[in-house]
Amino acid sequence: MRDKDTSRKPSYDFKPGHDSFLAEVLIGLRKPQKELPTKYLYDEHGSRLFERICELREYYITRTEASIMQAHIEEMAELIGPRVLVIEHGCGNCQKVRFLMDYLHDPVAFIPVDISQEQLLRVARELDSVYPRLQVLPVCADYTSSFELPVPKQESKRTVVYFPGSTISNFDPIPAKHFLEHIASLCGSGGALLIGVDLKKDLAVLHDAYNDSEGLTAAFNLNLLQRINRELDCDFQLDGFEHYAFYNPRESRVELHLVSNRDQVVHLDGKTISFAKGESIWTENSYKYNLDEFQQLAAAAGFRVERVWLDERQWFSVQYLTTR
Ligand code: AVJ
């Protein structure tokens, strides 16, 4: 067993620093339709709020995906095969990948990639002790940017990227294609992608999932302003903005916004940014697919859809894609 160093650093640290956070926020807030990068929703507090969202009755995604995984995990492990390298982009608390790991046949290494450094290192230590035969190589990075992957000690039979939770929903169509192309090149020939993809469904179900009665999604969304205040010394009034989420059928996506409830200004880096009453800051998209649409996207990125597992209501899919 390896040394369980509690002070370990990530193998690779590509976390965006203060300056790029500030630059990206300024760029977003100067656009005619103001926006903020979705990835910054996930600081320590945001990640915790998101975990609580995943447990909400109204938020069907996590539960539905887990039920599909439970029902078909043996078949998935069989398809994936023995002695693989697993990579997960945006692993969060790594709860989902642990379920997969428990069923995989003698996996060789695991590369968790996440932007939330504290959580990443905590979780990597946990995985080290739970899976002593698995080499865990955490990478702290914004996985939408390019970064280098560490090379595991042991050779693996195949690289499998695990991308659960329908995180792909956050990508606009063209970036989604580019991201999947990037995954295909990471996997190489003979590689595979096990991905969770949320599907189109009744609008009331979607509405409730992003407008939960406990207000956790609202708190998650508003936390971004709090984070900007704290880390960039800004002065957003939190009661001046309201969470607003709706399904945009033209674009097949749920959009999350923060809407200014009055005329107001905010100061950031010596600049003044004005908000009219009713003006919004767009913070997140969640694209919903049907199986054909996703198959086309996958094909455009160089993947073949090998297998699709669905829940009874056909609300969610887990898909096994291979590189061609
Ligand atoms: C992580 C992108 C799958 O779109 O459902 C949930 C993010 N935001 N509630 C989603 C999210 C607000 C989530 N994804």
XYZ file of C-alpha atoms and ligand atoms in Angstrom:
338
model
C 0.000 0.000 0.000
C 1.158 3.483 -0.739
C 1.881 6.181 1.727
C -1.299 8.075 2.638
C 0.141 11.555 2.735
C -2.502 13.920 4.079
C -0.714 16.946 2.668
C -0.705 15.647 -0.891
C -0.883 18.087 -3.754
C -2.808 17.378 -6.921
C -0.645 15.637 -9.516
C -1.335 18.571 -11.762
C -2.715 21.949 -10.793
C -4.353 23.963 -13.561
C -6.932 25.654 -11.396
C -7.908 29.043 -12.897
C -6.452 31.739 -10.696
C -7.851 34.987 -9.365
C -6.873 36.908 -12.515
C -8.662 34.686 -14.977
C -11.715 34.588 -12.697
C -11.807 38.391 -12.692
C -11.176 38.614 -16.445
C -13.927 36.105 -17.266
C -16.416 37.803 -14.966
C -15.704 41.200 -16.503
C -16.049 39.877 -20.036
C -19.345 38.206 -19.168
C -20.838 41.229 -17.411
C -19.967 43.520 -20.326
C -21.905 41.507 -22.898
C -25.295 42.868 -24.032
C -26.865 39.749 -22.524
C -24.857 39.558 -19.311
C -23.540 36.141 -18.413
C -21.223 34.417 -15.970
C -19.213 31.223 -16.577
C -21.098 28.232 -15.227
C -17.983 26.542 -13.883
C -17.630 29.205 -11.169
C -20.868 28.039 -9.548
C -18.863 25.176 -8.057
C -16.772 26.588 -5.221
C -16.805 24.773 -1.858
C -20.205 26.143 -0.918
C -21.617 25.757 -4.435
C -20.480 22.134 -4.620
C -22.164 21.428 -1.283
C -25.385 23.074 -2.445
C -25.252 21.063 -5.648
C -24.928 17.835 -3.668
C -28.061 18.799 -1.753
C -29.871 19.603 -5.036
C -29.058 16.069 -6.159
C -30.961 14.716 -3.169
C -34.105 16.773 -3.806
C -37.321 14.956 -4.655
C -37.859 17.335 -7.594
C -34.374 16.811 -9.013
C -34.934 13.503 -10.831
C -31.532 13.356 -12.570
C -29.347 11.876 -9.853
C -31.822 9.304 -8.638
C -32.850 8.209 -12.114
C -29.268 7.808 -13.250
C -28.403 5.861 -10.098
C -31.301 3.475 -10.707
C -30.122 2.860 -14.281
C -26.571 2.253 -13.051
C -27.767 -0.168 -10.388
C -29.916 -2.111 -12.812
C -27.189 -2.554 -15.433
C -23.832 -2.190 -13.710
C -22.741 -5.762 -14.370
C -23.373 -5.461 -18.072
C -21.513 -2.123 -18.061
C -18.503 -3.639 -16.280
C -18.532 -6.504 -18.766
C -18.512 -4.133 -21.745
C -15.749 -2.002 -20.213
C -13.583 -5.027 -19.498
C -10.562 -5.601 -17.225
C -7.566 -3.452 -16.269
C -8.754 -0.098 -17.539
C -7.689 3.462 -16.877
C -10.715 5.514 -15.817
C -10.830 9.293 -16.259
C -13.615 11.451 -14.873
C -13.996 15.140 -15.739
C -15.774 17.003 -12.954
C -15.834 14.162 -10.464
C -17.216 16.256 -7.586
C -17.381 14.006 -4.518
C -16.614 10.917 -6.643
C -19.616 9.097 -5.225
C -20.780 7.923 -8.635
C -17.450 6.654 -9.863
C -17.024 4.653 -6.668
C -20.094 2.660 -7.543
C -18.594 1.929 -10.965
C -15.156 1.096 -9.485
C -16.736 -1.443 -7.164
C -17.846 -3.459 -10.187
C -14.978 -2.950 -12.636
C -12.577 -5.869 -13.084
C -9.235 -4.897 -11.599
C -9.043 -1.253 -12.769
C -5.477 0.045 -13.025
C -5.688 3.780 -12.470
C -8.119 6.605 -11.936
C -7.650 10.239 -12.950
C -10.246 12.466 -11.259
C -10.344 15.947 -12.768
C -12.109 18.734 -10.915
C -11.994 22.477 -10.448
C -12.812 22.301 -6.731
C -9.369 21.702 -5.279
C -10.158 21.126 -1.609
C -12.788 18.538 -2.421
C -10.620 16.884 -5.077
C -7.740 16.276 -2.701
C -9.973 15.070 0.095
C -11.689 12.641 -2.222
C -8.423 11.420 -3.787
C -7.178 10.506 -0.318
C -10.372 8.627 0.386
C -10.090 6.673 -2.863
C -6.481 5.817 -2.049
C -7.541 4.087 1.117
C -10.661 2.415 -0.298
C -8.902 1.088 -3.428
C -5.289 0.365 -2.446
C -4.547 -1.350 -5.785
C -5.779 1.595 -7.833
C -3.401 4.437 -8.683
C -5.274 7.697 -8.092
C -3.865 10.735 -9.931
C -5.958 13.829 -9.194
C -5.820 16.728 -11.623
C -7.116 20.094 -10.510
C -8.321 21.801 -13.664
C -11.118 23.488 -15.472
C -11.821 20.605 -17.810
C -13.216 22.928 -20.478
C -9.667 24.183 -21.002
C -6.743 22.087 -22.155
C -4.506 20.447 -19.587
C -2.062 17.567 -19.490
C -2.981 14.209 -18.068
C -0.568 12.364 -15.774
C 0.687 8.982 -16.979
C -0.137 6.029 -14.712
C 2.618 3.625 -13.659
C 0.831 0.535 -14.898
C -0.250 -0.049 -18.441
C -3.976 -0.367 -19.038
C -5.977 -2.281 -21.621
C -8.262 0.611 -22.443
C -9.031 4.174 -21.437
C -12.595 4.746 -20.311
C -13.921 8.194 -19.647
C -16.832 8.311 -17.213
C -18.997 11.404 -17.585
C -22.119 10.919 -15.484
C -24.817 13.264 -14.215
C -25.537 14.731 -17.648
C -22.782 17.279 -17.187
C -22.726 17.301 -21.005
C -25.979 19.286 -20.614
C -23.910 22.342 -19.672
C -22.281 22.535 -23.115
C -23.682 24.457 -26.065
C -23.912 22.313 -29.228
C -20.583 23.280 -30.792
C -18.534 23.123 -27.579
C -20.293 19.811 -26.830
C -19.016 18.409 -30.104
C -15.522 19.739 -29.418
C -15.537 18.346 -25.899
C -16.613 14.906 -27.108
C -13.929 15.045 -29.826
C -11.401 15.823 -27.136
C -12.667 12.861 -25.076
C -12.443 10.639 -28.167
C -8.812 11.610 -28.614
C -8.090 10.988 -24.907
C -9.646 7.525 -25.184
C -7.722 6.706 -28.322
C -8.743 3.830 -30.544
C -10.416 1.079 -28.590
C -11.408 3.548 -25.901
C -14.853 4.209 -24.547
C -17.060 6.804 -22.939
C -19.728 5.947 -20.383
C -21.942 9.006 -20.264
C -25.184 10.078 -18.580
C -27.448 12.088 -20.865
C -30.634 13.777 -19.725
C -33.592 13.454 -22.094
C -36.478 15.651 -23.189
C -39.564 15.251 -21.067
C -42.687 16.860 -19.679
C -42.097 20.573 -19.116
C -43.610 20.588 -15.638
C -41.054 18.004 -14.535
C -38.234 20.147 -15.911
C -39.653 23.278 -14.360
C -39.851 21.752 -10.888
C -36.358 20.262 -11.119
C -34.833 23.733 -11.554
C -37.291 25.623 -9.326
C -37.285 23.443 -6.250
C -39.558 24.247 -3.344
C -36.707 24.431 -0.844
C -34.995 27.144 -2.880
C -31.728 25.221 -3.090
C -31.320 25.851 -6.812
C -31.920 29.548 -6.182
C -29.293 29.520 -3.414
C -26.886 27.642 -5.710
C -27.370 30.227 -8.435
C -27.101 33.242 -6.083
C -23.981 31.790 -4.457
C -22.110 32.826 -7.590
C -22.687 36.514 -6.771
C -21.594 35.901 -3.191
C -18.443 34.235 -4.457
C -17.695 37.167 -6.770
C -18.202 39.563 -3.858
C -15.863 37.596 -1.650
C -13.107 36.658 -4.076
C -13.135 39.683 -6.359
C -14.056 42.310 -3.778
C -17.304 43.164 -5.536
C -20.542 44.555 -4.046
C -23.502 42.638 -5.478
C -26.584 43.097 -3.311
C -27.887 39.563 -2.987
C -31.466 40.663 -2.426
C -31.272 42.635 -5.686
C -31.280 39.472 -7.830
C -33.727 36.640 -8.260
C -33.265 33.094 -9.466
C -35.131 32.472 -12.727
C -35.122 29.124 -14.558
C -37.215 28.104 -17.548
C -37.215 25.650 -20.429
C -36.390 27.190 -23.805
C -37.935 24.728 -26.299
C -36.368 26.368 -29.348
C -32.916 25.630 -27.975
C -33.855 22.438 -26.087
C -32.424 23.733 -22.856
C -33.267 24.876 -19.365
C -31.714 28.293 -18.797
C -30.735 29.626 -15.378
C -30.613 33.353 -14.904
C -30.278 35.873 -12.086
C -32.684 38.725 -12.721
C -32.147 42.195 -11.283
C -35.262 43.269 -9.392
C -34.352 46.972 -9.557
C -32.122 49.461 -11.347
C -28.770 49.122 -9.639
C -25.006 49.294 -10.059
C -22.185 47.027 -9.001
C -18.503 47.909 -8.626
C -15.807 45.550 -9.790
C -12.105 46.207 -10.306
C -12.637 49.971 -10.393
C -15.423 49.652 -12.974
C -19.122 50.289 -12.598
C -21.577 47.825 -14.100
C -25.235 48.831 -14.323
C -28.277 46.606 -14.218
C -31.717 47.705 -15.328
C -34.727 46.364 -13.489
C -35.609 43.032 -15.166
C -32.195 42.595 -16.761
C -30.687 39.151 -16.357
C -27.326 37.515 -15.880
C -27.309 34.149 -17.611
C -25.478 31.608 -15.466
C -26.200 28.133 -16.768
C -27.717 26.027 -19.551
C -28.963 22.479 -19.237
C -29.525 20.939 -22.658
C -32.004 18.112 -23.037
C -31.622 15.570 -25.850
C -33.609 12.860 -27.527
C -31.733 9.682 -28.405
C -31.408 10.549 -32.094
C -30.035 13.994 -31.407
C -27.429 12.637 -29.037
C -26.461 9.848 -31.387
C -25.818 12.437 -34.094
C -23.738 14.564 -31.759
C -21.724 11.500 -30.711
C -21.199 10.450 -34.337
C -20.046 13.943 -35.287
C -17.398 13.659 -32.559
C -16.195 10.238 -33.708
C -18.152 7.996 -31.328
C -20.392 5.042 -32.017
C -23.297 4.553 -29.614
C -22.783 0.944 -28.580
C -25.447 0.590 -25.910
C -28.159 2.786 -24.319
C -29.786 2.068 -20.963
C -32.961 3.889 -19.945
C -35.220 4.124 -16.913
C -38.851 3.056 -17.177
C -40.132 6.585 -17.779
C -37.382 7.233 -20.333
C -36.359 10.402 -18.529
C -32.639 9.685 -18.559
C -30.087 7.611 -20.430
C -26.714 6.099 -19.683
C -24.852 5.448 -22.911
C -21.776 3.420 -23.796
C -19.898 4.997 -26.674
C -16.816 3.621 -28.377
C -14.324 5.366 -30.612
C -14.434 4.340 -34.220
C -24.721 19.262 -13.573
C -25.416 20.272 -15.588
C -26.339 18.186 -14.944
O -28.213 20.775 -15.533
O -29.220 19.532 -14.104
C -28.762 21.472 -11.580
C -26.668 21.455 -13.074
N -27.925 23.353 -12.119
N -29.490 22.436 -11.014
C -28.242 20.159 -14.487
C -27.772 22.071 -12.295
C -28.991 23.578 -11.346
C -26.964 20.104 -13.644
N -25.867 19.490 -14.424
